[in-house]
Amino acid sequence: MDIAIVGLPRSGKTTIFNAVTRGAAQVAAFSSQTKPNIGVAKVPDDRLQPLVKIFEPAKITHAEVTYVDIPAAPEGLGQSKGISGEYLNHLQKADALVIVARSFDDPAVPDEGNGIDASRDIETLLYEFTFADLGILERRMGRIKDNLKSARTTERDGLNREHALASRLKDGLEDGMSIRRQTLTPDEAKHVEGFQFLTNKPVIVVANVGEDDTSAAGDIEAQLDTQFGEDGILTAALSGKLEMELSQMDPEDEKEFRESLGAGESGLDRMMSLSYKALDQLTFFTCGPTEVRAWTVTKGVTAPQAAGKIHSDMERGFIRAEVVGYDDMVRTGSMAEARKQGVFRQEGKTYIVTEADVMLILFNV
Ligand SMILES: Nc1nc2c(ncn2[C@@H]2O[C@H](COP(=O)(O)OP(=O)(O)O)[C@@H](O)[C@H]2O)c(=O)[nH]1
Ligand SMILES: [Mg+2]
């Protein structure tokens, strides 16, 4: 699962990328980055700590997602030239898009010359997404028209239907309706998925606020939510610079420093959990004395498929899964107690894994 970080130049994309991946890619006030940075991030999950308390494992492993920090398009984003080429490819491949918008004022970092305005910059990016999708639709419609000229009667129906769908999506987009908000039949939705439209992807907007302005983060977030929430867009606000510095400290110092800054969920954690949730995947846990671990799988997988995520042998030799729901696990406090209270289940090959299942896979190879 890939999350792309996009935004105007010097909005703080690479800074935030470094914070989420605990990496050290080059951030720059002037020079321009040309290659994407790719890194893996641990997904924060409030449900891990209660499990750790129960199992006291030697090791805790978070679910992981890949972040891709995409440099601004060479032709310059936000100048209505449209997204194309390699840049568009990067965005299309992503499963979710994080838009970073500059909300910090810093004379050392030149802005684009029109002052700092996060909501304007977000509008610009969203407009570019719409524009890119319109381009894809128009090209597709042109190709269908060409194909129709030489199509056999048996093919005409399908092509005409596809043309009608594309035309409907296009009308919707022109009316300001992202494809993710348009009403589609399951068949249409499946067909549309193949095109990897940008406005069909989950979007999280992140206001990058100044490090001495973090008290304003809540207000900025609320304002952006009012403006973009209706379009199904999620919002977070954080200080990229501060978060990057914190991510480079050792965990103890980081914890202490965060506490001294004032309690509450960190903006970065919020951004990361929102992005993970937006991917619409399912998390299950494996728990024992050696490791408590969160795993990510697609919704609707069976127990053997989930086991295959851990190891292919476990899928091949799957016998059964022993399952306790997360809430039952935390409430009962131990496997033995869960068993006693009858919330411990034996599940077979056809079991469909549900959110936050605590699973032990029994297998034989
Ligand atoms: N003061 C301040 N500077 C920041 C913040 N985030 C990023 N910067 C600076 O802005 C410049 C551009 O950041 P970078 O992450 O490279 O932006 P990108 O072009 O979007 O990847 C760098 O000099 C960063 O140090 C922030 O929250 N506060
Ligand atoms: Mg960068």
Short mmCIF file of C-alpha atoms and ligand atoms in Angstrom, two decimals:
data_model
loop_
_atom_site.label_atom_id
_atom_site.label_comp_id
_atom_site.label_asym_id
_atom_site.label_seq_id
_atom_site.Cartn_x
_atom_site.Cartn_y
_atom_site.Cartn_z
CA MET A 1 0.00 0.00 0.00
CA ASP A 2 1.50 3.26 -1.17
CA ILE A 3 0.68 6.73 0.02
CA ALA A 4 1.93 9.55 -2.18
CA ILE A 5 2.93 12.88 -0.65
CA VAL A 6 2.24 15.73 -3.06
CA GLY A 7 2.22 19.49 -2.90
CA LEU A 8 3.72 22.67 -4.23
CA PRO A 9 7.49 23.17 -4.04
CA ARG A 10 8.77 23.93 -0.52
CA SER A 11 5.51 23.06 1.20
CA GLY A 12 7.45 20.63 3.40
CA LYS A 13 6.80 17.32 1.64
CA THR A 14 10.26 15.90 2.17
CA THR A 15 10.35 17.20 5.74
CA ILE A 16 7.11 15.35 6.52
CA PHE A 17 8.32 12.31 4.59
CA ASN A 18 11.39 12.23 6.84
CA ALA A 19 9.22 12.53 9.92
CA VAL A 20 6.95 9.62 8.98
CA THR A 21 9.72 7.32 7.78
CA ARG A 22 12.28 8.51 10.34
CA GLY A 23 14.50 9.08 7.36
CA ALA A 24 16.96 11.70 6.29
CA ALA A 25 16.16 12.60 2.71
CA GLN A 26 17.42 15.99 1.67
CA VAL A 27 15.18 18.96 2.44
CA ALA A 28 15.89 22.17 0.64
CA ALA A 29 14.98 25.80 0.70
CA PHE A 30 16.15 26.33 -2.87
CA SER A 31 17.38 23.38 -4.88
CA SER A 32 14.82 21.18 -6.51
CA GLN A 33 14.50 17.48 -5.93
CA THR A 34 13.97 15.36 -9.03
CA LYS A 35 13.63 11.75 -7.85
CA PRO A 36 10.90 10.49 -5.52
CA ASN A 37 11.92 9.39 -2.03
CA ILE A 38 10.45 6.07 -1.02
CA GLY A 39 10.30 4.84 2.56
CA VAL A 40 8.42 2.60 4.92
CA ALA A 41 6.54 3.97 7.93
CA LYS A 42 5.15 2.29 11.03
CA VAL A 43 1.45 2.90 11.42
CA PRO A 44 0.56 4.20 14.89
CA ASP A 45 -2.18 2.07 16.41
CA ASP A 46 -3.80 2.68 19.80
CA ARG A 47 -4.84 -0.94 20.00
CA LEU A 48 -1.28 -2.26 20.28
CA GLN A 49 -0.52 -1.00 23.79
CA PRO A 50 -3.38 -2.85 25.53
CA LEU A 51 -2.28 -6.06 23.77
CA VAL A 52 1.31 -5.46 24.84
CA LYS A 53 0.10 -5.18 28.43
CA ILE A 54 -1.58 -8.57 28.18
CA PHE A 55 1.13 -10.51 26.33
CA GLU A 56 4.28 -8.70 27.49
CA PRO A 57 6.05 -9.58 24.24
CA ALA A 58 9.78 -9.21 23.57
CA LYS A 59 8.97 -7.31 20.39
CA ILE A 60 6.21 -5.01 19.10
CA THR A 61 5.70 -4.74 15.36
CA HIS A 62 3.47 -2.15 13.78
CA ALA A 63 1.66 -2.43 10.47
CA GLU A 64 3.63 -0.73 7.71
CA VAL A 65 2.81 1.42 4.72
CA THR A 66 5.04 2.90 2.06
CA TYR A 67 5.24 6.64 1.62
CA VAL A 68 6.41 8.13 -1.64
CA ASP A 69 7.58 11.75 -1.55
CA ILE A 70 7.01 12.99 -5.06
CA PRO A 71 8.99 15.97 -6.28
CA ALA A 72 7.01 18.74 -7.94
CA ALA A 73 6.36 18.23 -11.63
CA PRO A 74 9.15 19.60 -13.83
CA GLU A 75 6.72 21.80 -15.73
CA GLY A 76 5.57 23.28 -12.46
CA LEU A 77 2.42 22.35 -10.61
CA GLY A 78 -0.28 24.86 -10.00
CA GLN A 79 0.24 26.65 -13.26
CA SER A 80 -2.71 24.99 -14.95
CA LYS A 81 -0.48 23.05 -17.29
CA GLY A 82 -1.91 19.83 -16.00
CA ILE A 83 -0.26 16.83 -14.47
CA SER A 84 1.24 14.47 -17.01
CA GLY A 85 3.98 11.99 -17.79
CA GLU A 86 6.00 10.41 -15.05
CA TYR A 87 4.51 12.65 -12.40
CA LEU A 88 1.00 11.51 -13.25
CA ASN A 89 2.18 7.88 -13.23
CA HIS A 90 3.48 8.25 -9.69
CA LEU A 91 0.18 9.67 -8.50
CA GLN A 92 -1.89 7.08 -10.34
CA LYS A 93 0.04 4.22 -8.75
CA ALA A 94 -0.63 5.48 -5.22
CA ASP A 95 -3.46 4.11 -3.11
CA ALA A 96 -4.01 7.41 -1.31
CA LEU A 97 -2.80 10.99 -1.77
CA VAL A 98 -1.53 13.23 1.00
CA ILE A 99 -1.53 16.89 -0.01
CA VAL A 100 0.94 18.96 1.99
CA ALA A 101 0.08 22.65 2.06
CA ARG A 102 2.39 25.31 3.43
CA SER A 103 0.99 27.16 6.39
CA PHE A 104 4.31 28.25 7.91
CA ASP A 105 5.89 31.60 7.44
CA ASP A 106 9.66 31.61 7.30
CA PRO A 107 11.68 34.30 5.56
CA ALA A 108 14.46 31.74 5.03
CA VAL A 109 12.17 29.67 2.81
CA PRO A 110 10.94 31.62 -0.21
CA ASP A 111 7.26 31.16 -1.09
CA GLU A 112 5.87 31.08 -4.61
CA GLY A 113 5.50 34.85 -4.52
CA ASN A 114 1.81 35.12 -3.64
CA GLY A 115 1.93 34.83 0.11
CA ILE A 116 1.09 31.90 2.35
CA ASP A 117 -2.39 30.46 1.84
CA ALA A 118 -2.87 26.76 2.53
CA SER A 119 -6.46 26.57 1.37
CA ARG A 120 -5.63 28.23 -1.95
CA ASP A 121 -2.77 25.78 -2.52
CA ILE A 122 -4.99 22.80 -1.70
CA GLU A 123 -7.61 24.09 -4.18
CA THR A 124 -4.85 24.31 -6.77
CA LEU A 125 -3.78 20.73 -6.24
CA LEU A 126 -7.37 19.43 -6.27
CA TYR A 127 -7.96 21.36 -9.45
CA GLU A 128 -4.91 19.69 -11.00
CA PHE A 129 -6.26 16.26 -9.99
CA THR A 130 -9.59 17.04 -11.66
CA PHE A 131 -7.83 18.34 -14.73
CA ALA A 132 -5.71 15.19 -14.99
CA ASP A 133 -8.80 12.96 -14.74
CA LEU A 134 -10.60 14.98 -17.40
CA GLY A 135 -7.58 14.44 -19.64
CA ILE A 136 -7.66 10.68 -19.07
CA LEU A 137 -11.41 10.59 -19.78
CA GLU A 138 -11.15 12.67 -22.93
CA ARG A 139 -8.35 10.51 -24.31
CA ARG A 140 -10.36 7.39 -23.54
CA MET A 141 -13.50 8.78 -25.16
CA GLY A 142 -11.52 9.70 -28.28
CA ARG A 143 -10.17 6.17 -28.48
CA ILE A 144 -13.63 4.65 -28.08
CA LYS A 145 -14.92 6.84 -30.91
CA ASP A 146 -12.08 5.60 -33.13
CA ASN A 147 -12.73 1.99 -32.19
CA LEU A 148 -16.43 2.37 -32.94
CA LYS A 149 -15.65 3.15 -36.57
CA SER A 150 -14.33 -0.33 -37.20
CA ALA A 151 -16.14 -2.22 -34.44
CA ARG A 152 -18.21 -5.30 -35.08
CA THR A 153 -21.88 -5.16 -34.10
CA THR A 154 -21.20 -7.39 -31.11
CA GLU A 155 -18.64 -4.94 -29.76
CA ARG A 156 -20.65 -1.78 -30.30
CA ASP A 157 -22.85 -2.17 -27.24
CA GLY A 158 -19.95 -2.44 -24.86
CA LEU A 159 -18.11 0.50 -26.41
CA ASN A 160 -21.21 2.67 -26.38
CA ARG A 161 -21.83 1.85 -22.74
CA GLU A 162 -18.25 2.70 -21.86
CA HIS A 163 -18.50 5.96 -23.74
CA ALA A 164 -21.68 6.85 -21.88
CA LEU A 165 -20.03 6.11 -18.54
CA ALA A 166 -16.95 8.18 -19.39
CA SER A 167 -19.16 11.03 -20.51
CA ARG A 168 -21.16 10.86 -17.28
CA LEU A 169 -17.97 10.90 -15.16
CA LYS A 170 -16.73 13.86 -17.16
CA ASP A 171 -19.97 15.80 -16.65
CA GLY A 172 -19.76 15.06 -12.95
CA LEU A 173 -16.17 16.29 -12.74
CA GLU A 174 -17.07 19.45 -14.63
CA ASP A 175 -19.78 20.04 -12.03
CA GLY A 176 -17.13 19.80 -9.33
CA MET A 177 -17.96 16.23 -8.27
CA SER A 178 -14.90 14.05 -7.59
CA ILE A 179 -15.21 10.57 -9.06
CA ARG A 180 -15.08 9.10 -5.54
CA ARG A 181 -18.37 10.89 -4.80
CA GLN A 182 -20.15 9.90 -7.99
CA THR A 183 -22.71 7.11 -7.88
CA LEU A 184 -21.59 3.99 -9.71
CA THR A 185 -22.91 0.46 -9.97
CA PRO A 186 -20.50 -2.21 -8.67
CA ASP A 187 -19.62 -3.12 -12.28
CA GLU A 188 -18.96 0.49 -13.17
CA ALA A 189 -16.89 0.98 -10.03
CA LYS A 190 -14.76 -2.00 -10.96
CA HIS A 191 -14.25 -0.71 -14.48
CA VAL A 192 -13.41 2.77 -13.19
CA GLU A 193 -10.83 1.36 -10.77
CA GLY A 194 -8.72 0.25 -13.72
CA PHE A 195 -8.18 3.85 -14.76
CA GLN A 196 -6.64 4.91 -11.44
CA PHE A 197 -8.33 8.30 -11.51
CA LEU A 198 -6.82 10.76 -9.07
CA THR A 199 -10.18 12.07 -7.86
CA ASN A 200 -11.21 8.50 -7.09
CA LYS A 201 -8.43 8.12 -4.50
CA PRO A 202 -8.71 8.98 -0.83
CA VAL A 203 -7.18 12.38 -0.09
CA ILE A 204 -5.76 13.65 3.19
CA VAL A 205 -4.79 17.30 3.37
CA VAL A 206 -2.06 18.27 5.79
CA ALA A 207 -1.44 21.87 6.77
CA ASN A 208 2.24 22.32 7.59
CA VAL A 209 2.13 24.94 10.34
CA GLY A 210 5.08 26.83 11.77
CA GLU A 211 6.87 25.32 14.78
CA ASP A 212 5.98 28.35 16.94
CA ASP A 213 2.43 28.28 15.68
CA THR A 214 1.39 24.78 16.75
CA SER A 215 -1.33 26.17 19.03
CA ALA A 216 -3.12 27.32 15.86
CA ALA A 217 -3.03 23.81 14.39
CA GLY A 218 -6.47 22.89 15.76
CA ASP A 219 -8.13 25.97 14.25
CA ILE A 220 -6.44 25.53 10.89
CA GLU A 221 -7.48 21.91 10.84
CA ALA A 222 -11.10 22.78 11.64
CA GLN A 223 -11.19 25.45 8.96
CA LEU A 224 -9.81 23.09 6.30
CA ASP A 225 -12.25 20.42 7.40
CA THR A 226 -15.16 22.85 6.90
CA GLN A 227 -13.84 23.70 3.47
CA PHE A 228 -12.91 20.26 2.15
CA GLY A 229 -14.64 17.72 4.41
CA GLU A 230 -17.74 17.61 2.24
CA ASP A 231 -15.68 16.30 -0.66
CA GLY A 232 -14.71 13.30 1.48
CA ILE A 233 -11.30 14.75 2.25
CA LEU A 234 -9.66 14.21 5.64
CA THR A 235 -7.61 16.89 7.37
CA ALA A 236 -4.64 17.11 9.70
CA ALA A 237 -2.34 19.92 10.80
CA LEU A 238 1.20 19.57 12.09
CA SER A 239 4.56 21.24 12.10
CA GLY A 240 6.73 19.33 9.68
CA LYS A 241 9.97 20.79 10.94
CA LEU A 242 9.22 20.03 14.56
CA GLU A 243 7.99 16.53 13.76
CA MET A 244 11.12 15.80 11.75
CA GLU A 245 13.32 16.93 14.61
CA LEU A 246 11.33 14.85 17.08
CA SER A 247 11.53 11.78 14.85
CA GLN A 248 15.31 12.00 14.92
CA MET A 249 15.53 11.91 18.70
CA ASP A 250 15.82 8.68 20.59
CA PRO A 251 12.41 7.43 21.74
CA GLU A 252 12.79 8.41 25.42
CA ASP A 253 13.82 11.99 24.64
CA GLU A 254 11.12 12.24 22.03
CA LYS A 255 8.47 11.15 24.51
CA GLU A 256 9.66 13.63 27.11
CA PHE A 257 9.85 16.46 24.62
CA ARG A 258 6.40 15.74 23.25
CA GLU A 259 4.95 15.80 26.73
CA SER A 260 6.63 19.14 27.42
CA LEU A 261 4.98 20.51 24.28
CA GLY A 262 1.54 19.71 25.62
CA ALA A 263 -0.45 16.51 25.60
CA GLY A 264 -2.75 15.19 22.90
CA GLU A 265 -2.30 13.13 19.83
CA SER A 266 0.58 14.32 17.71
CA GLY A 267 -0.44 15.83 14.37
CA LEU A 268 1.90 13.41 12.68
CA ASP A 269 0.27 10.37 14.30
CA ARG A 270 -3.09 11.75 13.31
CA MET A 271 -1.98 12.20 9.72
CA MET A 272 -0.57 8.68 9.65
CA SER A 273 -3.63 7.02 11.14
CA LEU A 274 -5.94 8.98 8.84
CA SER A 275 -3.92 7.92 5.80
CA TYR A 276 -3.93 4.31 6.93
CA LYS A 277 -7.68 4.35 7.56
CA ALA A 278 -8.23 5.97 4.18
CA LEU A 279 -6.62 2.95 2.53
CA ASP A 280 -9.67 1.01 3.74
CA GLN A 281 -7.72 -2.09 4.66
CA LEU A 282 -8.23 -4.45 7.54
CA THR A 283 -5.90 -4.98 10.49
CA PHE A 284 -5.53 -8.20 12.43
CA PHE A 285 -3.16 -9.00 15.27
CA THR A 286 -0.94 -11.92 16.18
CA CYS A 287 0.01 -12.01 19.84
CA GLY A 288 2.38 -14.06 21.93
CA PRO A 289 5.36 -13.81 24.28
CA THR A 290 7.79 -13.21 21.41
CA GLU A 291 5.83 -10.65 19.45
CA VAL A 292 2.66 -8.59 19.30
CA ARG A 293 2.16 -7.60 15.73
CA ALA A 294 -0.34 -5.76 13.53
CA TRP A 295 -0.92 -7.01 10.00
CA THR A 296 -2.64 -5.35 7.07
CA VAL A 297 -4.82 -7.30 4.66
CA THR A 298 -7.52 -6.50 2.14
CA LYS A 299 -11.09 -6.55 3.43
CA GLY A 300 -12.87 -9.85 2.80
CA VAL A 301 -9.86 -12.18 3.01
CA THR A 302 -10.26 -15.67 4.49
CA ALA A 303 -8.24 -16.89 7.44
CA PRO A 304 -5.83 -18.90 5.22
CA GLN A 305 -5.26 -15.84 3.00
CA ALA A 306 -4.53 -13.75 6.07
CA ALA A 307 -2.16 -16.49 7.28
CA GLY A 308 -0.42 -16.31 3.90
CA LYS A 309 0.47 -12.73 4.67
CA ILE A 310 2.56 -14.02 7.59
CA HIS A 311 4.13 -16.92 5.71
CA SER A 312 3.19 -18.86 2.58
CA ASP A 313 3.63 -22.14 4.52
CA MET A 314 0.92 -21.04 6.91
CA GLU A 315 -1.50 -20.60 4.03
CA ARG A 316 -0.55 -23.89 2.36
CA GLY A 317 -0.64 -25.92 5.56
CA PHE A 318 -3.49 -24.03 7.21
CA ILE A 319 -5.44 -26.18 9.69
CA ARG A 320 -7.47 -23.66 11.65
CA ALA A 321 -7.30 -20.27 13.33
CA GLU A 322 -7.95 -19.57 16.98
CA VAL A 323 -9.61 -16.19 17.15
CA VAL A 324 -10.55 -13.74 19.87
CA GLY A 325 -12.08 -10.39 18.94
CA TYR A 326 -10.01 -7.39 20.04
CA ASP A 327 -12.56 -6.05 22.54
CA ASP A 328 -13.02 -9.48 24.09
CA MET A 329 -9.26 -9.92 24.29
CA VAL A 330 -8.78 -6.65 26.14
CA ARG A 331 -11.81 -7.17 28.37
CA THR A 332 -10.90 -10.72 29.42
CA GLY A 333 -7.19 -9.98 29.72
CA SER A 334 -5.86 -13.42 28.79
CA MET A 335 -6.36 -16.29 26.35
CA ALA A 336 -7.28 -18.58 29.24
CA GLU A 337 -9.93 -16.19 30.50
CA ALA A 338 -11.24 -15.65 26.95
CA ARG A 339 -11.60 -19.42 26.65
CA LYS A 340 -13.39 -19.62 29.99
CA GLN A 341 -15.83 -16.91 28.99
CA GLY A 342 -16.58 -18.58 25.67
CA VAL A 343 -15.29 -15.79 23.43
CA PHE A 344 -12.42 -17.88 22.09
CA ARG A 345 -13.35 -19.31 18.69
CA GLN A 346 -11.98 -22.05 16.43
CA GLU A 347 -12.35 -20.93 12.83
CA GLY A 348 -11.82 -22.94 9.64
CA LYS A 349 -10.68 -22.29 6.08
CA THR A 350 -13.72 -20.28 5.05
CA TYR A 351 -13.63 -17.84 7.97
CA ILE A 352 -13.63 -14.22 6.82
CA VAL A 353 -11.26 -12.20 8.99
CA THR A 354 -12.85 -9.20 10.73
CA GLU A 355 -11.28 -5.94 11.90
CA ALA A 356 -8.89 -6.30 14.83
CA ASP A 357 -9.18 -10.07 15.23
CA VAL A 358 -6.48 -11.51 17.47
CA MET A 359 -5.48 -14.67 15.63
CA LEU A 360 -3.33 -17.69 16.23
CA ILE A 361 -2.81 -19.75 13.08
CA LEU A 362 -2.39 -23.50 13.40
CA PHE A 363 -0.71 -25.08 10.39
CA ASN A 364 1.13 -28.15 9.27
CA VAL A 365 3.68 -28.46 6.46
N1 LIG B 1 10.09 27.05 9.52
C1 LIG B 1 9.68 25.92 8.95
N2 LIG B 1 10.33 25.49 7.86
C2 LIG B 1 9.92 24.34 7.30
C3 LIG B 1 8.83 23.57 7.80
N3 LIG B 1 8.67 22.49 7.01
C4 LIG B 1 9.62 22.59 6.05
N4 LIG B 1 10.39 23.70 6.21
C5 LIG B 1 11.52 24.15 5.41
O1 LIG B 1 11.05 24.44 4.10
C6 LIG B 1 12.03 24.08 3.13
C7 LIG B 1 11.40 23.14 2.13
O2 LIG B 1 11.07 21.94 2.79
P1 LIG B 1 11.03 20.55 2.00
O3 LIG B 1 10.55 19.51 2.95
O4 LIG B 1 12.30 20.32 1.28
O5 LIG B 1 9.85 20.92 0.97
P2 LIG B 1 9.39 20.15 -0.35
O6 LIG B 1 9.92 20.93 -1.49
O7 LIG B 1 7.89 20.25 -0.31
O8 LIG B 1 9.89 18.75 -0.29
C8 LIG B 1 13.19 23.46 3.90
O9 LIG B 1 14.17 24.45 4.07
C9 LIG B 1 12.56 23.07 5.22
O10 LIG B 1 13.49 23.05 6.25
C10 LIG B 1 8.17 24.05 8.99
O11 LIG B 1 7.22 23.44 9.52
N5 LIG B 1 8.64 25.23 9.51
MG MG B 2 11.18 17.72 -1.47
#
